[in-house]
PDB file of C-alpha atoms in Angstrom:
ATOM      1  CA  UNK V 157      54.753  30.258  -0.666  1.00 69.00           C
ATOM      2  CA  UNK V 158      53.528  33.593  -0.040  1.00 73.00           C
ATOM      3  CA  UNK V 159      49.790  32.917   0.994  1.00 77.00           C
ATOM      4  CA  UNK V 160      50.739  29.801   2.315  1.00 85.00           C
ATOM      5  CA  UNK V 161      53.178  32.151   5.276  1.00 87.00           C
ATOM      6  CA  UNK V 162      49.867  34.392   5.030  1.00 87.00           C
ATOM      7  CA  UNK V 163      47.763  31.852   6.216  1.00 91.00           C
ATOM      8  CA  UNK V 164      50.043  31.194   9.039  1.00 94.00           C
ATOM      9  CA  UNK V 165      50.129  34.470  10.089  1.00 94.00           C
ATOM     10  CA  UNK V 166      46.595  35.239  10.151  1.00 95.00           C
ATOM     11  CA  UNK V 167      45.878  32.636  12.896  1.00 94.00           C
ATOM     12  CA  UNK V 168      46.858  35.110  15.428  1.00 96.00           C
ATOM     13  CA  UNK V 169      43.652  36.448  14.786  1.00 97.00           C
ATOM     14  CA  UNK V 170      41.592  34.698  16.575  1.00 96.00           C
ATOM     15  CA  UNK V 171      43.480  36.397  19.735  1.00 95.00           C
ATOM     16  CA  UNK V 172      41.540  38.756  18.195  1.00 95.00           C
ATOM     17  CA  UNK V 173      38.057  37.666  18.151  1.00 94.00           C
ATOM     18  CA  UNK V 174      35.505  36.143  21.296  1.00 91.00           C
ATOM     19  CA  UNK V 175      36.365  32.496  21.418  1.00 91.00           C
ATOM     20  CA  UNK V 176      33.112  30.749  22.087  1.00 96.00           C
ATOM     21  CA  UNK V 177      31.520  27.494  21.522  1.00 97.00           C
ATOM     22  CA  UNK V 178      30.043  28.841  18.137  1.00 97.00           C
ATOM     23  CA  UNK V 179      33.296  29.280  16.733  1.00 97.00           C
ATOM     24  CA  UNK V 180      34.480  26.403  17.771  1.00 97.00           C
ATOM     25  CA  UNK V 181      31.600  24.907  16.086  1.00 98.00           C
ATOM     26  CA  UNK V 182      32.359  26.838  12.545  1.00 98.00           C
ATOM     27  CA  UNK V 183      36.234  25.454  12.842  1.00 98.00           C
ATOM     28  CA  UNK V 184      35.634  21.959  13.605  1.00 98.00           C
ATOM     29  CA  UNK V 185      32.329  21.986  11.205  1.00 99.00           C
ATOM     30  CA  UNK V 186      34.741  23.665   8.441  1.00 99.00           C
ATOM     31  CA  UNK V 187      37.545  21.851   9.020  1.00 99.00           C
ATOM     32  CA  UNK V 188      35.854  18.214   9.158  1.00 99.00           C
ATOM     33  CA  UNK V 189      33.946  19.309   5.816  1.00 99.00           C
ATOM     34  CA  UNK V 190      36.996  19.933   4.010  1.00 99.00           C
ATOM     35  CA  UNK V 191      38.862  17.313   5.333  1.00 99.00           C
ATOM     36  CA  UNK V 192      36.456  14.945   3.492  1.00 99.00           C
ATOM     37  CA  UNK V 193      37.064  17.194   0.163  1.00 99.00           C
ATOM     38  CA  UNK V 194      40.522  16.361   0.719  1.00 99.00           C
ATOM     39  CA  UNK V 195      40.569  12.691   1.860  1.00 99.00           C
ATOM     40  CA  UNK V 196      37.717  11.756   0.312  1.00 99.00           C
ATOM     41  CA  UNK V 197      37.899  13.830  -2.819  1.00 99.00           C
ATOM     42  CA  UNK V 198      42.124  14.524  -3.513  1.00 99.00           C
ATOM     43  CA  UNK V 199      42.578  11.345  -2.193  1.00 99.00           C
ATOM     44  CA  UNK V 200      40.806   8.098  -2.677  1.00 99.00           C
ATOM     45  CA  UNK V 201      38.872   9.641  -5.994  1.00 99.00           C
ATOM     46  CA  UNK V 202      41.447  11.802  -7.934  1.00 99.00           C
ATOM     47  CA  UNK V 203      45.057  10.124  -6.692  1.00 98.00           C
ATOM     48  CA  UNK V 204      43.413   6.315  -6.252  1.00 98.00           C
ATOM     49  CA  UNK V 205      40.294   6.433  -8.123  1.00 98.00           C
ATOM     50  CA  UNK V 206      39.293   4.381  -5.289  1.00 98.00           C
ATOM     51  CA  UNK V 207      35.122   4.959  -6.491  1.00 98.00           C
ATOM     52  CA  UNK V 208      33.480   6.746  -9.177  1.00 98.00           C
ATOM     53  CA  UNK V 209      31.672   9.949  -9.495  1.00 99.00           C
ATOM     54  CA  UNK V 210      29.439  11.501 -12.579  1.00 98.00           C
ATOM     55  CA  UNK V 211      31.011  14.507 -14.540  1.00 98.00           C
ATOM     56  CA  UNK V 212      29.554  16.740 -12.304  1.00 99.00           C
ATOM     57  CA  UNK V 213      29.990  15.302  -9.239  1.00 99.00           C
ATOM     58  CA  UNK V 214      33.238  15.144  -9.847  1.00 99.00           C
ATOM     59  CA  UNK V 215      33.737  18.491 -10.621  1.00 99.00           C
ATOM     60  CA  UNK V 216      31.663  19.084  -7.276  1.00 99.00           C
ATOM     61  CA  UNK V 217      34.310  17.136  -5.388  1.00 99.00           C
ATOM     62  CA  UNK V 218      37.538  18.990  -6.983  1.00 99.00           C
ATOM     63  CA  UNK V 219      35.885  22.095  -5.832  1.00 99.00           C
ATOM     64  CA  UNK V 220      35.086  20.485  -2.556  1.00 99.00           C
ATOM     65  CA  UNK V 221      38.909  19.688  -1.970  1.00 99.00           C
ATOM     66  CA  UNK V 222      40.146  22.747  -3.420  1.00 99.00           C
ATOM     67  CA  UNK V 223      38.671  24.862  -0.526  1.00 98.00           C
ATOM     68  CA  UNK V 224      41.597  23.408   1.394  1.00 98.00           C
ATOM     69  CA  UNK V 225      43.659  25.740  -0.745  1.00 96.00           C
ATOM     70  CA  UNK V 226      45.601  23.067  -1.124  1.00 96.00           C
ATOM     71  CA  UNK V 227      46.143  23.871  -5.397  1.00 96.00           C
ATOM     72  CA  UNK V 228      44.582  22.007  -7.730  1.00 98.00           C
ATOM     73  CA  UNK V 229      43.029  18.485  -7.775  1.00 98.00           C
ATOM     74  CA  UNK V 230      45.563  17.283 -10.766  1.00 98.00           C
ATOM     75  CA  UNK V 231      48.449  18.494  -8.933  1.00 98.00           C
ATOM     76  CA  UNK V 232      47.575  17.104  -5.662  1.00 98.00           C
ATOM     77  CA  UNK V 233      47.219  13.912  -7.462  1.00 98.00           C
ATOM     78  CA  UNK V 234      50.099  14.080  -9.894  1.00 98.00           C
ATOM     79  CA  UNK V 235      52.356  14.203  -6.457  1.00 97.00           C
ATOM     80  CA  UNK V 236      50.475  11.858  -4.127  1.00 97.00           C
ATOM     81  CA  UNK V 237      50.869   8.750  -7.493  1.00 97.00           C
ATOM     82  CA  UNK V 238      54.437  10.136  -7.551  1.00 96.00           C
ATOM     83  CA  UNK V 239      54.730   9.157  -4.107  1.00 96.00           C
ATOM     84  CA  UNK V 240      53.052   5.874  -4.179  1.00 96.00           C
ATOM     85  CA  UNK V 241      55.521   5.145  -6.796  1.00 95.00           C
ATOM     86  CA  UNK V 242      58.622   5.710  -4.947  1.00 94.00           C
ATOM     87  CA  UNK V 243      57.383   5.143  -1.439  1.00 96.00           C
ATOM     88  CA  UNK V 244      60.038   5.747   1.121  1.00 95.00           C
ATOM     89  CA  UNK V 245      62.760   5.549  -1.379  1.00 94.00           C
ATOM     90  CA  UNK V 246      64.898   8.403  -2.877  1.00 91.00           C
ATOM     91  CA  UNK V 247      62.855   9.714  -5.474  1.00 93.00           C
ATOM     92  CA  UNK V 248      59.968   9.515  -2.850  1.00 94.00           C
ATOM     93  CA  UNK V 249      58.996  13.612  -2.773  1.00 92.00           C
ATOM     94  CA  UNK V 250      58.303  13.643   0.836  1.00 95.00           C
ATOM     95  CA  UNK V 251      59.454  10.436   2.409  1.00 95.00           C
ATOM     96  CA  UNK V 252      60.881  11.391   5.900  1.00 95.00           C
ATOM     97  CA  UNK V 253      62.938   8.244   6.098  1.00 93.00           C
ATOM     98  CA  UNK V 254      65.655   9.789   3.894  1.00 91.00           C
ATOM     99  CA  UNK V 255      64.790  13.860   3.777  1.00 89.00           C
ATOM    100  CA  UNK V 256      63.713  13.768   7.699  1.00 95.00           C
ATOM    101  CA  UNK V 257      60.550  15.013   9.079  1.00 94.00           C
ATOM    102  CA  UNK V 258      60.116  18.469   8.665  1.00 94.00           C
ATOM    103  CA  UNK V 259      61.226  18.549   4.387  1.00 93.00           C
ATOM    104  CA  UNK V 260      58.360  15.264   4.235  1.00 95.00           C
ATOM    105  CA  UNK V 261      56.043  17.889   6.673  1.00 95.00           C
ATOM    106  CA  UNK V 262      56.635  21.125   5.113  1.00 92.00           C
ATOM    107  CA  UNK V 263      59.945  21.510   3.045  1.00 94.00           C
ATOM    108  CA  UNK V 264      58.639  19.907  -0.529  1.00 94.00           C
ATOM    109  CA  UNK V 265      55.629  22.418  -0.051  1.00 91.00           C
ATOM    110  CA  UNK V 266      57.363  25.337   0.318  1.00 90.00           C
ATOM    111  CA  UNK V 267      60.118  24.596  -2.113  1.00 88.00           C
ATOM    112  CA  UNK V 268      59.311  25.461  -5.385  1.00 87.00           C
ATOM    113  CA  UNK V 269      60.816  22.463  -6.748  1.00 90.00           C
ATOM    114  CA  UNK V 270      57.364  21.053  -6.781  1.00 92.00           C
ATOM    115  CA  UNK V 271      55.037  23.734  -8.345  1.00 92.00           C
ATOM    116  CA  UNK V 272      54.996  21.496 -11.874  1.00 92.00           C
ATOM    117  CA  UNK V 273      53.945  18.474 -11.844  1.00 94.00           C
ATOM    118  CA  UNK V 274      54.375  15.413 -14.517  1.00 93.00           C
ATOM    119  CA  UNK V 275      50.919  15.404 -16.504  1.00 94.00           C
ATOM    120  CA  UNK V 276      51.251  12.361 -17.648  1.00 95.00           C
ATOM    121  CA  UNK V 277      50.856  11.025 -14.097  1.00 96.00           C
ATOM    122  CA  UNK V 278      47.289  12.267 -14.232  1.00 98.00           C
ATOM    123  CA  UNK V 279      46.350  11.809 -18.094  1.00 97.00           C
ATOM    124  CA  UNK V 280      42.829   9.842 -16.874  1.00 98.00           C
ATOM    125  CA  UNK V 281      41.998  13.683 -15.115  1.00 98.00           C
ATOM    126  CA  UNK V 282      43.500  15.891 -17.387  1.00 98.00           C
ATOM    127  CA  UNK V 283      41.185  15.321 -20.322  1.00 98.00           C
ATOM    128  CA  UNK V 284      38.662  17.527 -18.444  1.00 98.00           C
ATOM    129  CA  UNK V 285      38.748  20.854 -19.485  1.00 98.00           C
ATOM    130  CA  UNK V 286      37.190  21.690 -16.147  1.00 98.00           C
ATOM    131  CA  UNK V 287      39.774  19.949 -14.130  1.00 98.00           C
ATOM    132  CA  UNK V 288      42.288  22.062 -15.801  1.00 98.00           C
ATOM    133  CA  UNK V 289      40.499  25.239 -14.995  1.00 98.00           C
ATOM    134  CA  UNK V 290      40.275  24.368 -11.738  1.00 98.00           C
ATOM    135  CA  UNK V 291      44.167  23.812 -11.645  1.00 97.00           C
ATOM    136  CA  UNK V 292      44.823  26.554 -13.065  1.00 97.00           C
ATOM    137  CA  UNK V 293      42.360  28.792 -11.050  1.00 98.00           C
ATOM    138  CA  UNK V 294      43.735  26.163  -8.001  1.00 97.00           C
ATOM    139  CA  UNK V 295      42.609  29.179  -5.093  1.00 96.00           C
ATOM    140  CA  UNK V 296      38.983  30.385  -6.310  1.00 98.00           C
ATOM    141  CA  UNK V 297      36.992  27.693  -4.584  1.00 99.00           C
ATOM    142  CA  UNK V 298      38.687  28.258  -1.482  1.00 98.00           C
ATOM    143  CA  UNK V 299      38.178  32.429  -2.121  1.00 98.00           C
ATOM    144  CA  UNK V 300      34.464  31.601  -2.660  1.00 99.00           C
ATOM    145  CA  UNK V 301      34.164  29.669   0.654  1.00 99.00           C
ATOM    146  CA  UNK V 302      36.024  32.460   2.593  1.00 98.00           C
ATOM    147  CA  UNK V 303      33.342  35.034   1.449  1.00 99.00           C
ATOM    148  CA  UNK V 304      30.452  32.582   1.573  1.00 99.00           C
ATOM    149  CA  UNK V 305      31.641  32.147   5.301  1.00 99.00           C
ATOM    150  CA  UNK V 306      32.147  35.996   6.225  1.00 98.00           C
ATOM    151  CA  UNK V 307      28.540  36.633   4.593  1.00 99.00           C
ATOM    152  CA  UNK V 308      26.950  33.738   6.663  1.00 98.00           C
ATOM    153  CA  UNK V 309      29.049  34.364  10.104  1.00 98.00           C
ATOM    154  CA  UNK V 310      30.776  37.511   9.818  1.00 98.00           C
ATOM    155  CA  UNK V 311      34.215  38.112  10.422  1.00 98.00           C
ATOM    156  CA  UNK V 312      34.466  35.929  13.630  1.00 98.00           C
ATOM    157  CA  UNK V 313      32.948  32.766  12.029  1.00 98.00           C
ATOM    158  CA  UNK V 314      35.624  33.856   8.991  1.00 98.00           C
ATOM    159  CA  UNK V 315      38.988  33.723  11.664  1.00 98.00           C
ATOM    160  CA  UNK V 316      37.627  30.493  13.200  1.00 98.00           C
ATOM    161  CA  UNK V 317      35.986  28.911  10.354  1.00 98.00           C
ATOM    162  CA  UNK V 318      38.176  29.706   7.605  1.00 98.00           C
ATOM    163  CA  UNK V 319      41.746  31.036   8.328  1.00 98.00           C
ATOM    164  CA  UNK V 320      42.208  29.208  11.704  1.00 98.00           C
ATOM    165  CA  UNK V 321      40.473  25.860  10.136  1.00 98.00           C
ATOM    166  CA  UNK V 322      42.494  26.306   6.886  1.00 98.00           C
ATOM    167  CA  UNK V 323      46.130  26.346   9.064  1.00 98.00           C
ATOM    168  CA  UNK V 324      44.550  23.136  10.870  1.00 98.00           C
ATOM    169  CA  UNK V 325      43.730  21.425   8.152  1.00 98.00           C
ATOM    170  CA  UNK V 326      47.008  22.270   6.315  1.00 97.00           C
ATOM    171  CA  UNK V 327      48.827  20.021   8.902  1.00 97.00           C
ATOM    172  CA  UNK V 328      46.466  17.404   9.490  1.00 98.00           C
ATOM    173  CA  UNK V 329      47.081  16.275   5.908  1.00 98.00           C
ATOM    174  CA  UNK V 330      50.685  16.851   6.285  1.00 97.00           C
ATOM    175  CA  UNK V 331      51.219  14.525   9.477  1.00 97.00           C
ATOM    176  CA  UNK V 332      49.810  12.114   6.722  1.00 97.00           C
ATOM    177  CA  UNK V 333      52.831  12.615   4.858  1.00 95.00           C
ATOM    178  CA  UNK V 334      55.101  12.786   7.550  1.00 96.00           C
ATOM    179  CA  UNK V 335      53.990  11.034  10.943  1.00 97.00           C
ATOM    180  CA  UNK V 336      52.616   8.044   9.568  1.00 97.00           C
ATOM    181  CA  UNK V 337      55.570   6.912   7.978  1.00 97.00           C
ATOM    182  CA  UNK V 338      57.587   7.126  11.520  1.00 96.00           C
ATOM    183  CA  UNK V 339      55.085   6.657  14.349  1.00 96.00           C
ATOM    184  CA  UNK V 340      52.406   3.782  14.812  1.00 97.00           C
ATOM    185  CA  UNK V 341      52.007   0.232  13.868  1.00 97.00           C
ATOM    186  CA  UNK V 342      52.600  -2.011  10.957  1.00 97.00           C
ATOM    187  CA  UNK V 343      50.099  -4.632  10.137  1.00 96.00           C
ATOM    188  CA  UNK V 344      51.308  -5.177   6.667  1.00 96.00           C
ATOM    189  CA  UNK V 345      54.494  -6.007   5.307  1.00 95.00           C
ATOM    190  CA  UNK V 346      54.932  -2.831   2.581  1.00 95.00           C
ATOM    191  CA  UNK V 347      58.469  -2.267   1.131  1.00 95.00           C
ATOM    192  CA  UNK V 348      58.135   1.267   2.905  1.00 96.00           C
ATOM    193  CA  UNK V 349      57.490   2.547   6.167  1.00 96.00           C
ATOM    194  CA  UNK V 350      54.137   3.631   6.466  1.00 97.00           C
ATOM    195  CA  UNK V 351      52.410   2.986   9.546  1.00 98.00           C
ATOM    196  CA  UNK V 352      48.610   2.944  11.285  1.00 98.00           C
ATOM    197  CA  UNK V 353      48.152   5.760  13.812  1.00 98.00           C
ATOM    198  CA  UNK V 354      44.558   5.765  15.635  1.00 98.00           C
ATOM    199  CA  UNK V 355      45.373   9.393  16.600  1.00 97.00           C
ATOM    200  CA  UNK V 356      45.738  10.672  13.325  1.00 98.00           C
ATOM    201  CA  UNK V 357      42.846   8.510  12.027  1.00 98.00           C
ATOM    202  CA  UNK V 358      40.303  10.788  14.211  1.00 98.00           C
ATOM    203  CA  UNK V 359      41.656  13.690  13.127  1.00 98.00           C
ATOM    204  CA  UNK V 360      41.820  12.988   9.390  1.00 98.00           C
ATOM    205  CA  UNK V 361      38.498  11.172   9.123  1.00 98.00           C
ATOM    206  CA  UNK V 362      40.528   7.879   8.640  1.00 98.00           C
ATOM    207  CA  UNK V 363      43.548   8.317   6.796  1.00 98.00           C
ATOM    208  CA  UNK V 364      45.846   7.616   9.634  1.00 98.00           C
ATOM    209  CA  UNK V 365      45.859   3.838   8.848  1.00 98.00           C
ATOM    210  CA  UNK V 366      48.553   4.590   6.748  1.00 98.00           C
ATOM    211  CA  UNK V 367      50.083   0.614   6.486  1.00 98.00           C
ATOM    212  CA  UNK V 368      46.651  -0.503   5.453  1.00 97.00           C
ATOM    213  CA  UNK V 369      46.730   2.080   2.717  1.00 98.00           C
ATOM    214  CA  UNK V 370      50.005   1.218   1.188  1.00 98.00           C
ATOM    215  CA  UNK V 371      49.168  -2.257   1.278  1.00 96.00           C
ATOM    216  CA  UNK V 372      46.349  -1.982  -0.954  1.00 95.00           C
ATOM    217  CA  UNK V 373      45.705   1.509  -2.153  1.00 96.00           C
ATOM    218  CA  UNK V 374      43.151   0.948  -4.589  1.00 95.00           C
ATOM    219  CA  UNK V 375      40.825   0.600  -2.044  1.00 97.00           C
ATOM    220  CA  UNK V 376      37.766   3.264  -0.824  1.00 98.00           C
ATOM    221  CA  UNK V 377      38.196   1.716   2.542  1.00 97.00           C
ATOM    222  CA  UNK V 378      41.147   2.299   4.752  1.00 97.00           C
ATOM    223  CA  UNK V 379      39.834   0.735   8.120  1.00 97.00           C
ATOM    224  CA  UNK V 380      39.774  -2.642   7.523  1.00 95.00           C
ATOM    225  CA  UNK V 381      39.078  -3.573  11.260  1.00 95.00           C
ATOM    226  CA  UNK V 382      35.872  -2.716  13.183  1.00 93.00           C
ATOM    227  CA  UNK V 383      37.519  -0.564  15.389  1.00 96.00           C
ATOM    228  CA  UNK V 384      39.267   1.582  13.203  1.00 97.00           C
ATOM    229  CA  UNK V 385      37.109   4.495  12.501  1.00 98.00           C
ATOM    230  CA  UNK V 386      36.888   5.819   8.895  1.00 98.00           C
ATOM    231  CA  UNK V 387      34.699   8.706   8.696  1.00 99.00           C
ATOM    232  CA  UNK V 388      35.559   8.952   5.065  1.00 99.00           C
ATOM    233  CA  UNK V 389      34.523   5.270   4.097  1.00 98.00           C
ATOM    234  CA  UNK V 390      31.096   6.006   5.539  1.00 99.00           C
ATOM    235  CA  UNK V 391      30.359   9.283   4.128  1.00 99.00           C
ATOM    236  CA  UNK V 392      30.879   7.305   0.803  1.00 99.00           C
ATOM    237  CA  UNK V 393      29.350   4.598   1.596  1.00 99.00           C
ATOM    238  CA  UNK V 394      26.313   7.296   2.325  1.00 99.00           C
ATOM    239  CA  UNK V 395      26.888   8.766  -1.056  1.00 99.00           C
ATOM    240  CA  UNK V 396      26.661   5.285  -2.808  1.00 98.00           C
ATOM    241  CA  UNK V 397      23.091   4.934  -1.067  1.00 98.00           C
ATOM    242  CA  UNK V 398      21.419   8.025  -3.018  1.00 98.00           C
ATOM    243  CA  UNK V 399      23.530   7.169  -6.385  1.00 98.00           C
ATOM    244  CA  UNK V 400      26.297   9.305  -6.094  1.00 99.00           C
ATOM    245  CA  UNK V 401      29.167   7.665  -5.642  1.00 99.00           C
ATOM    246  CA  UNK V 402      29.242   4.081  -7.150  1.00 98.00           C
ATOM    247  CA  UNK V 403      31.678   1.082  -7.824  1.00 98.00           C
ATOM    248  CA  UNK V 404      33.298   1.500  -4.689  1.00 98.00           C
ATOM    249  CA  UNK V 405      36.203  -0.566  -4.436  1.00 96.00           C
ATOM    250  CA  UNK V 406      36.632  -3.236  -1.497  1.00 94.00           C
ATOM    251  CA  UNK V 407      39.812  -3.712   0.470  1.00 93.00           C
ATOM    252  CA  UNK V 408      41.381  -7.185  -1.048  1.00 84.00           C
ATOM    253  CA  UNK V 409      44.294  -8.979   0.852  1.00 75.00           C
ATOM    254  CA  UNK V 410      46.718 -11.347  -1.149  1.00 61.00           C
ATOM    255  CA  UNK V 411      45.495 -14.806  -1.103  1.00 54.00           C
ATOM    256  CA  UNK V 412      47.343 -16.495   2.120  1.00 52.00           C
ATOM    257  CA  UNK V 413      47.834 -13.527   3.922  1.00 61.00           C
ATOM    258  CA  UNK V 414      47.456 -13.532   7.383  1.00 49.00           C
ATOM    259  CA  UNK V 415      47.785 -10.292   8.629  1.00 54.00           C
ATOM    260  CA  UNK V 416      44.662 -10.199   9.143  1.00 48.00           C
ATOM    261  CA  UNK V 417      44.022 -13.049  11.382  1.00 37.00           C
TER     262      UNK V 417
END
């Protein structure tokens, strides 16, 4: 909890620093670089396994994600299957439908209820000694990235690019688990609540369509409709072209569904 509050805290530095359009470039460049360690890499690889990545391109993209300082990849994706599992109900961890939104927002991650996680729910990821180095060592890729920033920018770029982009990127991911199970639209009929929200799908590089998602979460692609952007999709989709990520898997609807008509 501690360097979570830290974090926080430590925006107020940039009342400190020039504001300029380079920083604002080093935030938004840092922020929408992580953001595809965590949606592309926490997300649809380690909690969905949504594509497939080599040994070490996997352990590239747990490092990736962990610069969100958001702990480790097999925790992250112990908790997000937990959810999956109990969507919206009870045992749902953060499901604002029965805990309200600030416990789904930020109660479960500052309780320490949560710390452990089941390891059974990621047996497929824990087999990899270097997965479970990185878990346990959850905060060195994201104290690497704060240095590698402060000896490329200085200590500007390191407010704006790092601690600033960190806080932001913190509660984009959590409006995921809070906001898109209250606010949008529903395209599909999921037994939960989870909605699509355009807003939230430009600022997460296209995790905000949430009720596409739960429909069919195995998928690598979470806009299913021309118009709704998913940065992440195409990055991978990028990646599959020079041989890095492969087997990506399509979005399927039930046969006789017409949602999508």
């Amino acid at each position: 909890m501690l360097p979570f509050l830290f974090m926080h805290a430590s925006v107020l530095l940039v009342l400190t620093v020039p504001f300029s359009l380079e920083m604002i470039a080093w935030f938004a460049g840092s922020y929408y670089l992580r953001m595809f360690g965590v949606t592309g890499g926490y997300h649809r690889y380690f909690s969905h396994r949504s594509y497939k990545l080599n040994r070490f391109w996997q352990f590239a993209m747990a490092c990736l994600a962990q610069t969100s300082a958001q702990k480790g990849a097999l925790w992250w994706a112990a908790h997000h299957r937990d959810h999956h599992l109990y969507s919206d109900r009870k045992e749902d961890l953060h499901s604002p439908v029965h805990e309200g939104f600030w416990w789904s927002h930020l109660g479960w991650i500052l309780s320490d209820e949560y710390d452990a996680y089941d390891t059974k729910r990621v047996s497929d990821l824990a087999k990899f000694p270097e997965l479970r180095w990185l878990d346990r060592f959850h905060l060195a890729p994201a104290i690497v990235y704060a240095v590698a920033i402060y000896l490329i920018g200085g200590w500007d770029a390191f407010v704006w690019g790092f601690l600033a982009s960190t806080v932001a990127l913190y509660h984009g991911t959590f409006l995921i688990n809070s906001l898109t199970h209250i606010w949008g639209t529903r395209r599909f009929a999921t037994p939960d609540e989870s909605r699509n929200n355009f807003v939230l799908a430009v600022l997460t590089m296209g995790e905000g369509w949430h009720n596409n998602h739960h429909y069919y979460m195995s998928s690598v692609r979470q806009g299913i409709r021309w118009w709704e952007i998913d940065p992440t999709y195409y990055v991978l989709i990028a990646l599959s072209w020079v041989g890095i990520a492969r087997d990506l898997r399509p979005f399927r609807t039930a046969p006789g569904d017409e949602s999508l008509a």
